[in-house]
């Protein structure tokens, strides 16, 4: 039904599922971190490092970062198509935001990598 | 007893900008009336005041307006339901104003037209008399067929405000679902194909403004949820 320019073409069903699946991962991660903060009496640098040194936490964090990237990409596309009506401006903002989301993942990957 | 009103006035042909005009109505102490009756009385005072109405009993859907910030039918909204103090009446939000409380509903009807609001049956051998339905099949249409297309829902929906050309809106989608689940309709797949994009259905974010304003007590959000799951089931 939508026969607009390509910038408006996304797959509704796919986005719907992706948004919910990524939201679930982000929620799980948030709960896990909340549990960590509540259950740990004193959080020192060593405790913090040891939390992220296990392979489980590395993978979990990385998956969450990727989930955030996709969640943000779709969510902000929806917000932008609601509020920014000029196609050129919208494409530019979307491009910049996508790059920022991607940079978060890359930086996150390096940080995780660095934790021994 | 004096009732105070503030009513949106705009005649695009002569006015540079819309304005709010104050009116007062003298009524008997303790008397209640519908907003539409008050508007009719005010029109006696000021014949230039324009609004739509027809049945004056909540069945035609002509007099959807925004009263104290909430959409509804003027003819079945009692003044007492709007609380004490000044009553603010504005046209339905988001649509172009033709004059005062009269809005141009073209965008709303275009979306309605898109969902093909009629029974499609490609049966090669149509029954001699009529397509029969079991009581259970018929019951599925309850809560859907009662819609009077007043547009109170769609014009209260932020997603419809921002994308009235691409998002079908709650009223249109309620009707879409009404035909999707009709046992006599054979175009289910084609109908779903038409709705399968990022805007037509999926711009609904479940804000539920539509449910809170529908004067017929219908639940477009629920119908939209059903369409979403039909689209999902088809995809997997
Ligand atoms: S669903 Fe309700 S509010 Fe919406 S057009 Fe139909 S009757 Fe009016
Ligand atoms: S539930 Fe959907 S259709 Fe209803 S007001 Fe919210 S976004 Fe609009
Ligand atoms: S005048 Fe018909 S619904 Fe109000």
mmCIF file of C-alpha atoms in Angstrom, chain A residues 1-2 4 7-17 19-20 74 77-83 85, chain B residues 111 114-115 158-159 162-163 165-166 168 193-200 202-203 205 228 231-232 235:
data_model
loop_
_atom_site.group_PDB
_atom_site.id
_atom_site.type_symbol
_atom_site.label_atom_id
_atom_site.label_comp_id
_atom_site.label_asym_id
_atom_site.label_seq_id
_atom_site.Cartn_x
_atom_site.Cartn_y
_atom_site.Cartn_z
ATOM 1 C CA UNK A 1 0.000 0.000 0.000
ATOM 2 C CA UNK A 2 2.924 2.284 0.674
ATOM 3 C CA UNK A 4 6.757 6.072 -1.290
ATOM 4 C CA UNK A 7 13.472 5.565 2.752
ATOM 5 C CA UNK A 8 9.936 4.746 3.865
ATOM 6 C CA UNK A 9 10.125 1.094 2.933
ATOM 7 C CA UNK A 10 10.645 -1.185 5.854
ATOM 8 C CA UNK A 11 9.097 -4.528 6.604
ATOM 9 C CA UNK A 12 6.385 -4.026 9.202
ATOM 10 C CA UNK A 13 6.193 -7.596 10.490
ATOM 11 C CA UNK A 14 9.959 -7.981 10.657
ATOM 12 C CA UNK A 15 10.398 -4.681 12.508
ATOM 13 C CA UNK A 16 7.615 -5.616 14.917
ATOM 14 C CA UNK A 17 9.280 -8.908 15.803
ATOM 15 C CA UNK A 19 11.687 -4.625 18.262
ATOM 16 C CA UNK A 20 10.121 -7.071 20.699
ATOM 17 C CA UNK A 74 13.990 0.774 14.095
ATOM 18 C CA UNK A 77 13.237 5.401 12.195
ATOM 19 C CA UNK A 78 9.644 5.304 13.454
ATOM 20 C CA UNK A 79 10.072 8.490 15.461
ATOM 21 C CA UNK A 80 11.778 10.274 12.564
ATOM 22 C CA UNK A 81 9.122 9.288 10.025
ATOM 23 C CA UNK A 82 6.556 10.704 12.467
ATOM 24 C CA UNK A 83 8.199 14.036 13.118
ATOM 25 C CA UNK A 85 8.846 15.314 7.107
ATOM 26 C CA UNK B 111 -8.103 5.396 4.402
ATOM 27 C CA UNK B 114 -8.298 1.617 0.991
ATOM 28 C CA UNK B 115 -9.358 -1.329 3.131
ATOM 29 C CA UNK B 158 -1.173 10.565 17.331
ATOM 30 C CA UNK B 159 -0.039 8.021 14.748
ATOM 31 C CA UNK B 162 1.544 12.320 11.890
ATOM 32 C CA UNK B 163 0.874 9.928 8.989
ATOM 33 C CA UNK B 165 -1.747 9.381 4.335
ATOM 34 C CA UNK B 166 -0.029 6.104 5.239
ATOM 35 C CA UNK B 168 -4.999 3.462 8.012
ATOM 36 C CA UNK B 193 -1.258 -8.221 1.457
ATOM 37 C CA UNK B 194 -2.610 -4.693 1.238
ATOM 38 C CA UNK B 195 -1.950 -4.108 4.927
ATOM 39 C CA UNK B 196 1.475 -5.739 5.032
ATOM 40 C CA UNK B 197 3.830 -2.769 5.230
ATOM 41 C CA UNK B 198 5.506 -0.678 7.913
ATOM 42 C CA UNK B 199 2.757 1.953 8.094
ATOM 43 C CA UNK B 200 -0.779 0.739 7.376
ATOM 44 C CA UNK B 202 2.212 -1.238 12.350
ATOM 45 C CA UNK B 203 2.117 2.503 12.985
ATOM 46 C CA UNK B 205 1.707 1.690 18.963
ATOM 47 C CA UNK B 228 -1.056 -7.817 13.673
ATOM 48 C CA UNK B 231 0.131 -10.788 9.677
ATOM 49 C CA UNK B 232 2.658 -12.406 12.011
ATOM 50 C CA UNK B 235 4.966 -14.589 8.022
#
